[in-house]
Amino acid sequence: QLQASGGGLVQAGGSLRLSCAASGFPRERGARGWFRQAPEKEREWVASIDSSDVNTYYADSVKGRFTISRDNAKNTVYLQMNNLTSEDTAVYYCAAPWGPTYVALTTADEYENWGQGTQVTVSS
């Protein structure tokens, strides 16, 4: 089970940190992805971290502003979001692929398990 949290309302230029806590996942399923879906838009990939705990990948729209990281002791993956804009307003989802991966997984169908989503609203 994946539990996403940390969303909220923030002004443009502000920051938020999202968390994705996992339970019942073996260590080899440590890769995670963050996706987001804005109203009337398709779900889009935002960032991912692979099973190495080192390699991270970002969509061009968030590169340089967002950072994905993992705390293995807490079995939690974070998405630090800085310099937010209204374009970042969306429901954010974390997801886990079915097995270990050492490449960027950027499409939703590559992920098996999904968290419930957390709303991020950026006011301009």
Tab-separated table of N, CA, C and O in Angstrom, residues 26-70:
chain	number	residue	atom	x	y	z
A	26	PRO	N	8.381	-5.232	-0.571
A	26	PRO	CA	9.747	-5.709	-0.354
A	26	PRO	C	10.761	-4.693	-0.852
A	26	PRO	O	10.443	-3.846	-1.689
A	27	ARG	N	11.980	-4.790	-0.360
A	27	ARG	CA	13.007	-3.819	-0.672
A	27	ARG	C	13.269	-3.732	-2.180
A	27	ARG	O	13.527	-2.648	-2.709
A	28	GLU	N	13.135	-4.845	-2.875
A	28	GLU	CA	13.448	-4.831	-4.310
A	28	GLU	C	12.416	-4.070	-5.127
A	28	GLU	O	12.608	-3.822	-6.305
A	29	ARG	N	11.309	-3.707	-4.458
A	29	ARG	CA	10.306	-2.882	-5.141
A	29	ARG	C	10.416	-1.441	-4.671
A	29	ARG	O	9.418	-0.775	-4.433
A	30	GLY	N	11.651	-0.980	-4.501
A	30	GLY	CA	11.851	0.357	-3.966
A	30	GLY	C	11.737	1.480	-4.966
A	30	GLY	O	11.660	2.638	-4.585
A	31	ALA	N	11.735	1.176	-6.254
A	31	ALA	CA	11.591	2.239	-7.243
A	31	ALA	C	10.230	2.906	-7.094
A	31	ALA	O	9.233	2.251	-6.762
A	32	ARG	N	10.191	4.199	-7.340
A	32	ARG	CA	8.934	4.954	-7.220
A	32	ARG	C	8.848	5.996	-8.318
A	32	ARG	O	9.857	6.506	-8.804
A	33	GLY	N	7.638	6.308	-8.637
A	33	GLY	CA	7.405	7.402	-9.558
A	33	GLY	C	6.368	8.343	-8.987
A	33	GLY	O	5.500	7.943	-8.213
A	34	TRP	N	6.485	9.594	-9.355
A	34	TRP	CA	5.463	10.592	-9.049
A	34	TRP	C	4.819	11.030	-10.362
A	34	TRP	O	5.530	11.321	-11.335
A	35	PHE	N	3.516	11.068	-10.350
A	35	PHE	CA	2.732	11.547	-11.472
A	35	PHE	C	1.823	12.660	-10.971
A	35	PHE	O	1.594	12.796	-9.770
A	36	ARG	N	1.269	13.413	-11.879
A	36	ARG	CA	0.278	14.412	-11.501
A	36	ARG	C	-0.789	14.504	-12.576
A	36	ARG	O	-0.551	14.185	-13.739
A	37	GLN	N	-1.964	14.932	-12.132
A	37	GLN	CA	-3.070	15.094	-13.056
A	37	GLN	C	-3.822	16.361	-12.713
A	37	GLN	O	-4.392	16.480	-11.618
A	38	ALA	N	-3.812	17.287	-13.647
A	38	ALA	CA	-4.554	18.532	-13.494
A	38	ALA	C	-5.950	18.334	-14.074
A	38	ALA	O	-6.164	17.431	-14.898
A	39	PRO	N	-6.905	19.170	-13.667
A	39	PRO	CA	-8.271	19.042	-14.191
A	39	PRO	C	-8.301	19.060	-15.712
A	39	PRO	O	-7.641	19.895	-16.335
A	40	GLU	N	-9.006	18.111	-16.274
A	40	GLU	CA	-9.218	18.013	-17.713
A	40	GLU	C	-7.918	17.759	-18.482
A	40	GLU	O	-7.857	18.002	-19.688
A	41	LYS	N	-6.918	17.269	-17.794
A	41	LYS	CA	-5.665	16.916	-18.453
A	41	LYS	C	-5.327	15.462	-18.154
A	41	LYS	O	-5.800	14.887	-17.170
A	42	GLU	N	-4.491	14.888	-18.976
A	42	GLU	CA	-4.068	13.518	-18.754
A	42	GLU	C	-3.031	13.465	-17.632
A	42	GLU	O	-2.332	14.433	-17.359
A	43	ARG	N	-2.955	12.299	-17.023
A	43	ARG	CA	-1.944	12.108	-15.984
A	43	ARG	C	-0.565	12.156	-16.624
A	43	ARG	O	-0.335	11.535	-17.673
A	44	GLU	N	0.342	12.894	-16.011
A	44	GLU	CA	1.675	13.024	-16.578
A	44	GLU	C	2.737	12.645	-15.553
A	44	GLU	O	2.586	12.887	-14.349
A	45	TRP	N	3.789	12.060	-16.055
A	45	TRP	CA	4.905	11.677	-15.221
A	45	TRP	C	5.678	12.919	-14.786
A	45	TRP	O	5.872	13.848	-15.573
A	46	VAL	N	6.105	12.925	-13.535
A	46	VAL	CA	6.820	14.060	-12.977
A	46	VAL	C	8.272	13.699	-12.670
A	46	VAL	O	9.199	14.404	-13.074
A	47	ALA	N	8.452	12.615	-11.935
A	47	ALA	CA	9.801	12.237	-11.515
A	47	ALA	C	9.798	10.781	-11.081
A	47	ALA	O	8.749	10.228	-10.748
A	48	SER	N	10.986	10.178	-11.065
A	48	SER	CA	11.078	8.816	-10.557
A	48	SER	C	12.474	8.565	-10.016
A	48	SER	O	13.431	9.277	-10.354
A	49	ILE	N	12.542	7.587	-9.144
A	49	ILE	CA	13.805	7.136	-8.587
A	49	ILE	C	13.861	5.638	-8.781
A	49	ILE	O	12.858	4.949	-8.562
A	50	ASP	N	15.004	5.140	-9.229
A	50	ASP	CA	15.032	3.714	-9.537
A	50	ASP	C	15.537	2.908	-8.345
A	50	ASP	O	15.735	3.442	-7.252
A	51	SER	N	15.729	1.629	-8.555
A	51	SER	CA	16.042	0.726	-7.449
A	51	SER	C	17.463	0.894	-6.921
A	51	SER	O	17.811	0.273	-5.917
A	52	SER	N	18.263	1.697	-7.590
A	52	SER	CA	19.630	1.911	-7.125
A	52	SER	C	19.699	2.861	-5.938
A	52	SER	O	20.738	2.942	-5.277
A	53	ASP	N	18.637	3.594	-5.691
A	53	ASP	CA	18.612	4.654	-4.673
A	53	ASP	C	19.446	5.858	-5.089
A	53	ASP	O	19.535	6.816	-4.334
A	54	VAL	N	20.025	5.805	-6.249
A	54	VAL	CA	20.908	6.880	-6.688
A	54	VAL	C	20.360	7.594	-7.913
A	54	VAL	O	20.381	8.819	-7.988
A	55	ASN	N	19.880	6.829	-8.862
A	55	ASN	CA	19.447	7.415	-10.130
A	55	ASN	C	18.053	8.015	-10.025
A	55	ASN	O	17.102	7.348	-9.628
A	56	THR	N	17.970	9.274	-10.402
A	56	THR	CA	16.698	9.983	-10.399
A	56	THR	C	16.445	10.567	-11.784
A	56	THR	O	17.383	10.837	-12.534
A	57	TYR	N	15.190	10.760	-12.093
A	57	TYR	CA	14.792	11.199	-13.429
A	57	TYR	C	13.664	12.208	-13.272
A	57	TYR	O	12.813	12.073	-12.385
A	58	TYR	N	13.651	13.200	-14.155
A	58	TYR	CA	12.672	14.282	-14.038
A	58	TYR	C	12.113	14.667	-15.392
A	58	TYR	O	12.824	14.657	-16.405
A	59	ALA	N	10.841	15.044	-15.377
A	59	ALA	CA	10.260	15.649	-16.562
A	59	ALA	C	10.889	17.018	-16.766
A	59	ALA	O	11.276	17.692	-15.804
A	60	ASP	N	10.973	17.441	-18.011
A	60	ASP	CA	11.601	18.731	-18.314
A	60	ASP	C	10.898	19.873	-17.588
A	60	ASP	O	11.536	20.854	-17.204
A	61	SER	N	9.600	19.751	-17.401
A	61	SER	CA	8.819	20.832	-16.800
A	61	SER	C	9.164	21.069	-15.330
A	61	SER	O	8.854	22.126	-14.784
A	62	VAL	N	9.792	20.092	-14.674
A	62	VAL	CA	10.094	20.241	-13.247
A	62	VAL	C	11.588	20.168	-12.951
A	62	VAL	O	12.013	20.386	-11.813
A	63	LYS	N	12.383	19.876	-13.956
A	63	LYS	CA	13.825	19.721	-13.755
A	63	LYS	C	14.415	21.012	-13.190
A	63	LYS	O	14.135	22.105	-13.674
A	64	GLY	N	15.202	20.853	-12.169
A	64	GLY	CA	15.799	22.011	-11.513
A	64	GLY	C	14.963	22.597	-10.404
A	64	GLY	O	15.437	23.413	-9.618
A	65	ARG	N	13.701	22.195	-10.310
A	65	ARG	CA	12.816	22.706	-9.254
A	65	ARG	C	12.386	21.609	-8.289
A	65	ARG	O	12.167	21.864	-7.108
A	66	PHE	N	12.228	20.391	-8.798
A	66	PHE	CA	11.759	19.275	-7.975
A	66	PHE	C	12.908	18.312	-7.718
A	66	PHE	O	13.785	18.122	-8.575
A	67	THR	N	12.868	17.680	-6.551
A	67	THR	CA	13.870	16.683	-6.205
A	67	THR	C	13.180	15.483	-5.585
A	67	THR	O	12.418	15.628	-4.620
A	68	ILE	N	13.454	14.307	-6.127
A	68	ILE	CA	12.913	13.077	-5.575
A	68	ILE	C	14.012	12.395	-4.772
A	68	ILE	O	15.176	12.386	-5.170
A	69	SER	N	13.623	11.845	-3.622
A	69	SER	CA	14.603	11.190	-2.766
A	69	SER	C	13.923	10.096	-1.970
A	69	SER	O	12.690	10.011	-1.932
A	70	ARG	N	14.742	9.275	-1.320
A	70	ARG	CA	14.174	8.160	-0.557
A	70	ARG	C	14.828	8.064	0.814
A	70	ARG	O	16.033	8.282	0.953
